[in-house]
mmCIF file of C-alpha atoms and ligand atoms in Angstrom:
data_model
loop_
_atom_site.group_PDB
_atom_site.id
_atom_site.type_symbol
_atom_site.label_atom_id
_atom_site.label_comp_id
_atom_site.label_asym_id
_atom_site.label_seq_id
_atom_site.Cartn_x
_atom_site.Cartn_y
_atom_site.Cartn_z
ATOM 1 C CA MET A 1 113.654 146.700 126.575
ATOM 2 C CA THR A 2 112.334 144.580 123.695
ATOM 3 C CA THR A 3 110.073 146.491 121.305
ATOM 4 C CA ILE A 4 107.619 144.764 118.994
ATOM 5 C CA VAL A 5 105.961 146.565 116.076
ATOM 6 C CA THR A 6 102.879 145.323 114.247
ATOM 7 C CA TYR A 7 100.354 146.778 111.796
ATOM 8 C CA GLY A 8 96.661 146.435 111.126
ATOM 9 C CA THR A 9 93.224 147.957 110.599
ATOM 10 C CA PHE A 10 91.677 146.496 113.792
ATOM 11 C CA ASP A 11 88.163 147.347 112.611
ATOM 12 C CA LEU A 12 85.233 146.071 114.754
ATOM 13 C CA PHE A 13 87.796 145.066 117.420
ATOM 14 C CA HIS A 14 87.308 141.374 118.213
ATOM 15 C CA VAL A 15 88.852 138.439 120.043
ATOM 16 C CA GLY A 16 91.132 137.579 117.130
ATOM 17 C CA HIS A 17 92.729 141.003 117.472
ATOM 18 C CA VAL A 18 92.963 140.749 121.271
ATOM 19 C CA ARG A 19 94.590 137.316 121.143
ATOM 20 C CA LEU A 20 97.133 138.478 118.605
ATOM 21 C CA LEU A 21 98.029 141.590 120.601
ATOM 22 C CA LYS A 22 98.334 139.469 123.764
ATOM 23 C CA ARG A 23 100.728 137.068 122.040
ATOM 24 C CA LEU A 24 102.701 139.943 120.528
ATOM 25 C CA LYS A 25 103.139 141.624 123.904
ATOM 26 C CA ALA A 26 104.357 138.317 125.362
ATOM 27 C CA LEU A 27 107.291 138.509 122.923
ATOM 28 C CA GLY A 28 108.788 141.538 124.710
ATOM 29 C CA ASP A 29 108.201 144.671 126.783
ATOM 30 C CA ARG A 30 106.748 147.324 124.500
ATOM 31 C CA LEU A 31 104.141 146.788 121.758
ATOM 32 C CA VAL A 32 103.658 149.522 119.166
ATOM 33 C CA VAL A 33 100.871 149.288 116.588
ATOM 34 C CA GLY A 34 100.901 150.890 113.133
ATOM 35 C CA LEU A 35 97.172 151.520 112.687
ATOM 36 C CA SER A 36 95.921 151.795 109.112
ATOM 37 C CA SER A 37 94.370 155.198 108.417
ATOM 38 C CA ASP A 38 90.885 155.374 106.886
ATOM 39 C CA GLU A 39 92.468 156.555 103.616
ATOM 40 C CA PHE A 40 95.032 153.721 103.587
ATOM 41 C CA ASN A 41 92.240 151.217 104.157
ATOM 42 C CA GLU A 42 90.759 152.360 100.845
ATOM 43 C CA VAL A 43 94.132 151.525 99.265
ATOM 44 C CA LYS A 44 93.954 148.130 101.036
ATOM 45 C CA GLY A 45 90.452 147.663 99.566
ATOM 46 C CA LYS A 46 88.813 147.702 103.017
ATOM 47 C CA GLN A 47 85.603 149.591 103.804
ATOM 48 C CA VAL A 48 86.122 150.376 107.506
ATOM 49 C CA VAL A 49 83.109 150.668 109.834
ATOM 50 C CA ILE A 50 84.895 152.318 112.771
ATOM 51 C CA PRO A 51 86.818 155.536 111.991
ATOM 52 C CA TYR A 52 90.553 155.843 112.699
ATOM 53 C CA GLU A 53 90.321 157.989 115.853
ATOM 54 C CA ASP A 54 87.911 155.494 117.488
ATOM 55 C CA ARG A 55 89.983 152.480 116.393
ATOM 56 C CA ARG A 56 93.049 154.232 117.886
ATOM 57 C CA GLU A 57 91.247 154.926 121.181
ATOM 58 C CA ILE A 58 90.126 151.296 121.421
ATOM 59 C CA LEU A 59 93.664 150.008 120.791
ATOM 60 C CA LEU A 60 95.197 152.378 123.365
ATOM 61 C CA ALA A 61 92.629 151.083 125.888
ATOM 62 C CA CYS A 62 93.920 147.535 125.302
ATOM 63 C CA ARG A 63 96.275 146.459 128.093
ATOM 64 C CA TYR A 64 98.733 144.916 125.603
ATOM 65 C CA VAL A 65 99.245 148.064 123.480
ATOM 66 C CA ASP A 66 101.775 150.718 124.537
ATOM 67 C CA ALA A 67 101.629 153.095 121.574
ATOM 68 C CA VAL A 68 99.894 153.594 118.242
ATOM 69 C CA PHE A 69 101.085 155.445 115.137
ATOM 70 C CA GLU A 70 99.354 155.939 111.783
ATOM 71 C CA GLU A 71 99.969 153.613 108.873
ATOM 72 C CA ASN A 72 99.446 155.562 105.633
ATOM 73 C CA CYS A 73 101.210 153.450 103.006
ATOM 74 C CA TRP A 74 102.748 150.034 102.334
ATOM 75 C CA ASP A 75 106.358 151.159 102.351
ATOM 76 C CA GLN A 76 106.715 153.067 105.628
ATOM 77 C CA LYS A 77 107.570 149.976 107.684
ATOM 78 C CA ARG A 78 111.364 150.170 107.410
ATOM 79 C CA GLY A 79 111.399 153.787 108.635
ATOM 80 C CA ASP A 80 108.900 152.982 111.390
ATOM 81 C CA LEU A 81 110.936 150.047 112.690
ATOM 82 C CA ILE A 82 114.073 152.196 112.816
ATOM 83 C CA ARG A 83 112.256 155.103 114.502
ATOM 84 C CA GLU A 84 110.693 152.787 117.092
ATOM 85 C CA HIS A 85 113.993 150.908 117.623
ATOM 86 C CA ALA A 86 112.012 147.727 116.970
ATOM 87 C CA ASP A 87 113.589 144.408 117.906
ATOM 88 C CA ILE A 88 110.692 142.428 116.438
ATOM 89 C CA PHE A 89 108.291 142.916 113.554
ATOM 90 C CA ALA A 90 105.336 140.537 114.051
ATOM 91 C CA ILE A 91 101.984 140.073 112.358
ATOM 92 C CA GLY A 92 99.392 137.387 111.665
ATOM 93 C CA ASP A 93 100.386 134.521 109.372
ATOM 94 C CA ASP A 94 97.945 135.632 106.696
ATOM 95 C CA TRP A 95 100.971 137.796 105.824
ATOM 96 C CA ALA A 96 103.507 134.967 106.029
ATOM 97 C CA GLY A 97 106.581 135.754 103.934
ATOM 98 C CA LYS A 98 105.388 139.198 102.866
ATOM 99 C CA PHE A 99 107.724 141.181 105.127
ATOM 100 C CA ASP A 100 110.846 138.991 105.204
ATOM 101 C CA GLU A 101 112.870 141.805 103.629
ATOM 102 C CA LEU A 102 112.755 143.545 107.033
ATOM 103 C CA GLU A 103 114.876 140.739 108.560
ATOM 104 C CA ASP A 104 118.006 142.922 108.312
ATOM 105 C CA ILE A 105 116.655 145.394 110.899
ATOM 106 C CA ALA A 106 114.295 143.306 113.079
ATOM 107 C CA LYS A 107 113.328 139.718 113.788
ATOM 108 C CA VAL A 108 110.283 138.951 111.599
ATOM 109 C CA ILE A 109 107.620 136.703 113.141
ATOM 110 C CA TYR A 110 104.291 135.517 111.718
ATOM 111 C CA LEU A 111 101.793 134.283 114.303
ATOM 112 C CA PRO A 112 98.816 131.998 113.594
ATOM 113 C CA ARG A 113 95.514 133.830 113.206
ATOM 114 C CA THR A 114 92.564 133.044 115.466
ATOM 115 C CA LYS A 115 90.167 130.828 113.519
ATOM 116 C CA ASP A 116 86.451 131.488 112.926
ATOM 117 C CA ILE A 117 86.445 135.217 113.602
ATOM 118 C CA SER A 118 87.097 138.138 111.281
ATOM 119 C CA THR A 119 85.886 141.659 110.700
ATOM 120 C CA THR A 120 84.408 140.497 107.388
ATOM 121 C CA GLU A 121 82.357 137.788 109.141
ATOM 122 C CA LEU A 122 81.166 140.289 111.749
ATOM 123 C CA LYS A 123 80.045 142.659 108.991
ATOM 124 C CA THR A 124 78.113 139.819 107.332
ATOM 125 C CA VAL A 125 76.350 138.930 110.601
ATOM 126 C CA LEU A 126 75.511 142.579 111.235
ATOM 127 C CA SER A 127 74.082 142.952 107.734
ATOM 128 C CA TYR A 128 71.871 139.850 108.237
ATOM 129 C CA LEU A 129 70.678 141.188 111.603
ATOM 130 C CA ASN A 130 69.838 144.446 109.959
ATOM 131 C CA LYS A 131 67.856 142.738 107.190
ATOM 132 C CA GLU A 132 65.969 140.535 109.703
ATOM 133 C CA LYS A 133 65.140 143.612 111.764
ATOM 134 C CA VAL A 134 63.785 145.407 108.687
ATOM 135 C CA VAL A 135 61.565 142.399 107.834
ATOM 136 C CA GLU A 136 60.327 142.263 111.452
ATOM 137 C CA ILE A 137 59.458 145.964 111.479
ATOM 138 C CA LYS A 138 57.653 145.654 108.145
ATOM 139 C CA ASN A 139 55.542 142.776 109.534
ATOM 140 C CA VAL A 140 54.599 144.842 112.592
ATOM 141 C CA VAL A 141 53.646 147.775 110.368
ATOM 142 C CA ASN A 142 51.539 145.525 108.132
ATOM 143 C CA ASN A 143 49.760 144.002 111.152
ATOM 144 C CA LEU A 144 49.069 147.445 112.615
ATOM 145 C CA THR A 145 47.811 148.675 109.244
ATOM 146 C CA SER A 146 45.335 145.796 108.932
ATOM 147 C CA LEU A 147 44.209 146.356 112.540
ATOM 148 C CA VAL A 148 43.544 150.020 111.833
ATOM 149 C CA GLU A 149 41.623 149.141 108.662
ATOM 150 C CA HIS A 150 39.262 146.945 110.740
ATOM 151 C CA LEU A 151 38.577 149.618 113.366
HETATM 152 N N1 C2G B 1 94.155 138.667 113.111
HETATM 153 C C1 C2G B 1 94.234 137.448 113.780
HETATM 154 N N2 C2G B 1 93.139 136.648 113.837
HETATM 155 C C2 C2G B 1 91.969 137.038 113.263
HETATM 156 C C3 C2G B 1 91.882 138.276 112.594
HETATM 157 C C4 C2G B 1 93.003 139.088 112.530
HETATM 158 O O1 C2G B 1 95.302 137.079 114.319
HETATM 159 N N3 C2G B 1 90.896 136.212 113.346
HETATM 160 C C5 C2G B 1 95.361 139.487 113.058
HETATM 161 C C6 C2G B 1 95.849 139.718 111.626
HETATM 162 O O2 C2G B 1 96.627 138.613 111.184
HETATM 163 C C7 C2G B 1 96.676 140.987 111.787
HETATM 164 C C8 C2G B 1 95.939 141.735 112.924
HETATM 165 O O3 C2G B 1 95.094 140.778 113.573
HETATM 166 O O4 C2G B 1 97.989 140.661 112.226
HETATM 167 C C9 C2G B 1 95.086 142.873 112.393
HETATM 168 O O5 C2G B 1 94.224 142.331 111.407
HETATM 169 P P1 C2G B 1 93.618 143.356 110.321
HETATM 170 O O6 C2G B 1 93.015 144.488 111.022
HETATM 171 O O7 C2G B 1 92.843 142.545 109.332
HETATM 172 O O8 C2G B 1 94.965 143.891 109.649
HETATM 173 P P2 C2G B 1 95.439 143.794 108.136
HETATM 174 O O9 C2G B 1 94.408 144.335 107.231
HETATM 175 O O10 C2G B 1 95.935 142.428 107.939
HETATM 176 O O11 C2G B 1 96.610 144.900 108.153
HETATM 177 O O12 C2G B 1 100.604 146.668 106.414
HETATM 178 C C10 C2G B 1 100.019 145.581 107.087
HETATM 179 C C11 C2G B 1 98.519 145.727 107.148
HETATM 180 O O13 C2G B 1 98.160 147.006 107.637
HETATM 181 C C12 C2G B 1 97.938 144.622 108.018
#
């Protein structure tokens, strides 16, 4: 039984996350995800959209994920890997080199990220959509107002 452990926020779950989890699962038999808590995301400087419990439910619904535990700080990884009897620690290559010190207890692998998709980009698109929608509604209101004035 080969166990892989990874970590992340997985906010606004998207295809980049799915592809990474799929590739991680292909490395072994059991994939366990350390999911960043809402509080730890503040430490990471991330403003999450989806709260922890919902992000956890979404991950557990993913066919590649076998278990999820909470990530509350930067330095819990060593203890987690030992508790989970991890054979592999793997994460996207935006973290390349950052976790090499774990090599004494698990194989450390950095996988290429999926290009052209990120939670940050999704948030930007959503904010534009929201602004466009507000402009559209204002135009409708203005048109209705001028119609009423001419009645
Ligand atoms: N990812 C990816 N391709 C993308 C976006 C993300 O492969 N287009 C990967 C990241 O490299 C990471 C995982 O998906 O391995 C989760 O990404 P985030 O939710 O952004 O996680 P991050 O903030 O990097 O958290 O202690 C480690 C941190 O908790 C990692």
